[in-house]
Amino acid sequence: HFSRIGFSPGLVVTEWWLTLYSRQFSPDLVGRLWDCFLLEGEPLLFRAALAICKYFAADLLEQPLEVCVRIFNQAGEKFTEKSFFEA
């Protein structure tokens, strides 16, 4: 679907990775992500991005490019620490 609508993961993932998710998510969630990052390293960055995609999959698969970008940019508003790690 992303290829069909012209969505490039770099539109959102680059900022997430460069800031280690700190601009997007709550301090509690970011602290937990950083703990996991220190233990697991780079693979956590990919797993976190995949968890976000999985959480929003139903919405993302039905939307055009602009809405998908908005969903990703507002992802931090939807997650608690618990819901993120359950995704």
PDB file of C-alpha atoms in Angstrom:
ATOM      1  CA  HIS A   1       0.000   0.000   0.000  1.00  0.00           C
ATOM      2  CA  PHE A   2       2.775   2.457   0.892  1.00  0.00           C
ATOM      3  CA  SER A   3       4.431   1.987  -2.498  1.00  0.00           C
ATOM      4  CA  ARG A   4       1.130   2.518  -4.275  1.00  0.00           C
ATOM      5  CA  ILE A   5       0.447   5.849  -2.529  1.00  0.00           C
ATOM      6  CA  GLY A   6       4.075   7.026  -2.780  1.00  0.00           C
ATOM      7  CA  PHE A   7       4.843   6.847   0.939  1.00  0.00           C
ATOM      8  CA  SER A   8       8.515   6.651   1.837  1.00  0.00           C
ATOM      9  CA  PRO A   9       9.339   5.511   5.377  1.00  0.00           C
ATOM     10  CA  GLY A  10      11.995   8.197   5.476  1.00  0.00           C
ATOM     11  CA  LEU A  11       9.228  10.780   5.768  1.00  0.00           C
ATOM     12  CA  VAL A  12       8.718   9.853   9.411  1.00  0.00           C
ATOM     13  CA  VAL A  13      11.281   7.256  10.468  1.00  0.00           C
ATOM     14  CA  THR A  14      14.300   9.520  10.031  1.00  0.00           C
ATOM     15  CA  GLU A  15      13.115  11.922  12.721  1.00  0.00           C
ATOM     16  CA  TRP A  16      12.161   9.066  15.032  1.00  0.00           C
ATOM     17  CA  TRP A  17      15.604   7.521  14.749  1.00  0.00           C
ATOM     18  CA  LEU A  18      17.647  10.714  14.895  1.00  0.00           C
ATOM     19  CA  THR A  19      15.894  11.748  18.093  1.00  0.00           C
ATOM     20  CA  LEU A  20      15.541   8.188  19.443  1.00  0.00           C
ATOM     21  CA  TYR A  21      11.778   8.800  19.477  1.00  0.00           C
ATOM     22  CA  SER A  22      12.083  11.654  22.005  1.00  0.00           C
ATOM     23  CA  ARG A  23      10.193  14.299  19.993  1.00  0.00           C
ATOM     24  CA  GLN A  24       7.210  12.093  19.268  1.00  0.00           C
ATOM     25  CA  PHE A  25       6.446  10.184  22.450  1.00  0.00           C
ATOM     26  CA  SER A  26       5.894  10.772  26.159  1.00  0.00           C
ATOM     27  CA  PRO A  27       8.877  10.932  28.527  1.00  0.00           C
ATOM     28  CA  ASP A  28       7.791   7.666  30.207  1.00  0.00           C
ATOM     29  CA  LEU A  29       7.687   5.818  26.905  1.00  0.00           C
ATOM     30  CA  VAL A  30      10.930   7.393  25.690  1.00  0.00           C
ATOM     31  CA  GLY A  31      12.704   6.382  28.895  1.00  0.00           C
ATOM     32  CA  ARG A  32      11.608   2.794  28.420  1.00  0.00           C
ATOM     33  CA  LEU A  33      12.617   2.836  24.749  1.00  0.00           C
ATOM     34  CA  TRP A  34      16.040   4.208  25.647  1.00  0.00           C
ATOM     35  CA  ASP A  35      16.516   1.505  28.280  1.00  0.00           C
ATOM     36  CA  CYS A  36      15.698  -1.113  25.656  1.00  0.00           C
ATOM     37  CA  PHE A  37      17.937   0.629  23.115  1.00  0.00           C
ATOM     38  CA  LEU A  38      20.889   0.498  25.520  1.00  0.00           C
ATOM     39  CA  LEU A  39      20.307  -3.222  26.042  1.00  0.00           C
ATOM     40  CA  GLU A  40      19.470  -4.243  22.470  1.00  0.00           C
ATOM     41  CA  GLY A  41      21.025  -1.600  20.236  1.00  0.00           C
ATOM     42  CA  GLU A  42      19.880  -0.679  16.735  1.00  0.00           C
ATOM     43  CA  PRO A  43      17.406  -3.543  16.250  1.00  0.00           C
ATOM     44  CA  LEU A  44      15.143  -1.817  18.760  1.00  0.00           C
ATOM     45  CA  LEU A  45      14.778   1.176  16.424  1.00  0.00           C
ATOM     46  CA  PHE A  46      13.392  -1.086  13.716  1.00  0.00           C
ATOM     47  CA  ARG A  47      11.166  -3.026  16.108  1.00  0.00           C
ATOM     48  CA  ALA A  48       9.700   0.193  17.510  1.00  0.00           C
ATOM     49  CA  ALA A  49       8.897   1.473  14.006  1.00  0.00           C
ATOM     50  CA  LEU A  50       7.282  -1.866  13.146  1.00  0.00           C
ATOM     51  CA  ALA A  51       5.245  -1.774  16.354  1.00  0.00           C
ATOM     52  CA  ILE A  52       3.899   1.639  15.372  1.00  0.00           C
ATOM     53  CA  CYS A  53       2.997   0.360  11.902  1.00  0.00           C
ATOM     54  CA  LYS A  54       1.291  -2.683  13.385  1.00  0.00           C
ATOM     55  CA  TYR A  55      -0.699  -0.594  15.848  1.00  0.00           C
ATOM     56  CA  PHE A  56      -2.036   1.671  13.084  1.00  0.00           C
ATOM     57  CA  ALA A  57      -2.176  -0.928  10.285  1.00  0.00           C
ATOM     58  CA  ALA A  58      -5.955  -0.950   9.856  1.00  0.00           C
ATOM     59  CA  ASP A  59      -6.083   2.851   9.554  1.00  0.00           C
ATOM     60  CA  LEU A  60      -2.981   3.144   7.376  1.00  0.00           C
ATOM     61  CA  LEU A  61      -4.130   0.619   4.792  1.00  0.00           C
ATOM     62  CA  GLU A  62      -7.244   2.647   4.000  1.00  0.00           C
ATOM     63  CA  GLN A  63      -5.741   6.129   3.760  1.00  0.00           C
ATOM     64  CA  PRO A  64      -4.020   8.325   1.172  1.00  0.00           C
ATOM     65  CA  LEU A  65      -0.467   9.620   1.615  1.00  0.00           C
ATOM     66  CA  GLU A  66      -1.340  12.812   3.494  1.00  0.00           C
ATOM     67  CA  VAL A  67      -3.430  10.983   6.086  1.00  0.00           C
ATOM     68  CA  CYS A  68      -0.771   8.291   6.589  1.00  0.00           C
ATOM     69  CA  VAL A  69       1.851  10.955   7.285  1.00  0.00           C
ATOM     70  CA  ARG A  70      -0.527  12.653   9.734  1.00  0.00           C
ATOM     71  CA  ILE A  71      -1.210   9.348  11.518  1.00  0.00           C
ATOM     72  CA  PHE A  72       2.510   8.752  11.969  1.00  0.00           C
ATOM     73  CA  ASN A  73       3.186  12.342  13.055  1.00  0.00           C
ATOM     74  CA  GLN A  74       0.447  12.129  15.684  1.00  0.00           C
ATOM     75  CA  ALA A  75       1.352   8.618  16.826  1.00  0.00           C
ATOM     76  CA  GLY A  76       2.785   9.863  20.109  1.00  0.00           C
ATOM     77  CA  GLU A  77      -0.623  11.159  21.155  1.00  0.00           C
ATOM     78  CA  LYS A  78      -2.101   7.650  20.953  1.00  0.00           C
ATOM     79  CA  PHE A  79       0.442   5.618  22.867  1.00  0.00           C
ATOM     80  CA  THR A  80       0.969   4.963  26.511  1.00  0.00           C
ATOM     81  CA  GLU A  81       3.987   2.985  27.602  1.00  0.00           C
ATOM     82  CA  LYS A  82       1.773  -0.064  28.108  1.00  0.00           C
ATOM     83  CA  SER A  83      -0.027   0.123  24.754  1.00  0.00           C
ATOM     84  CA  PHE A  84       3.232   0.624  22.879  1.00  0.00           C
ATOM     85  CA  PHE A  85       4.893  -2.479  24.269  1.00  0.00           C
ATOM     86  CA  GLU A  86       1.760  -4.540  23.713  1.00  0.00           C
ATOM     87  CA  ALA A  87       1.763  -3.645  19.985  1.00  0.00           C
TER      88      ALA A  87
END
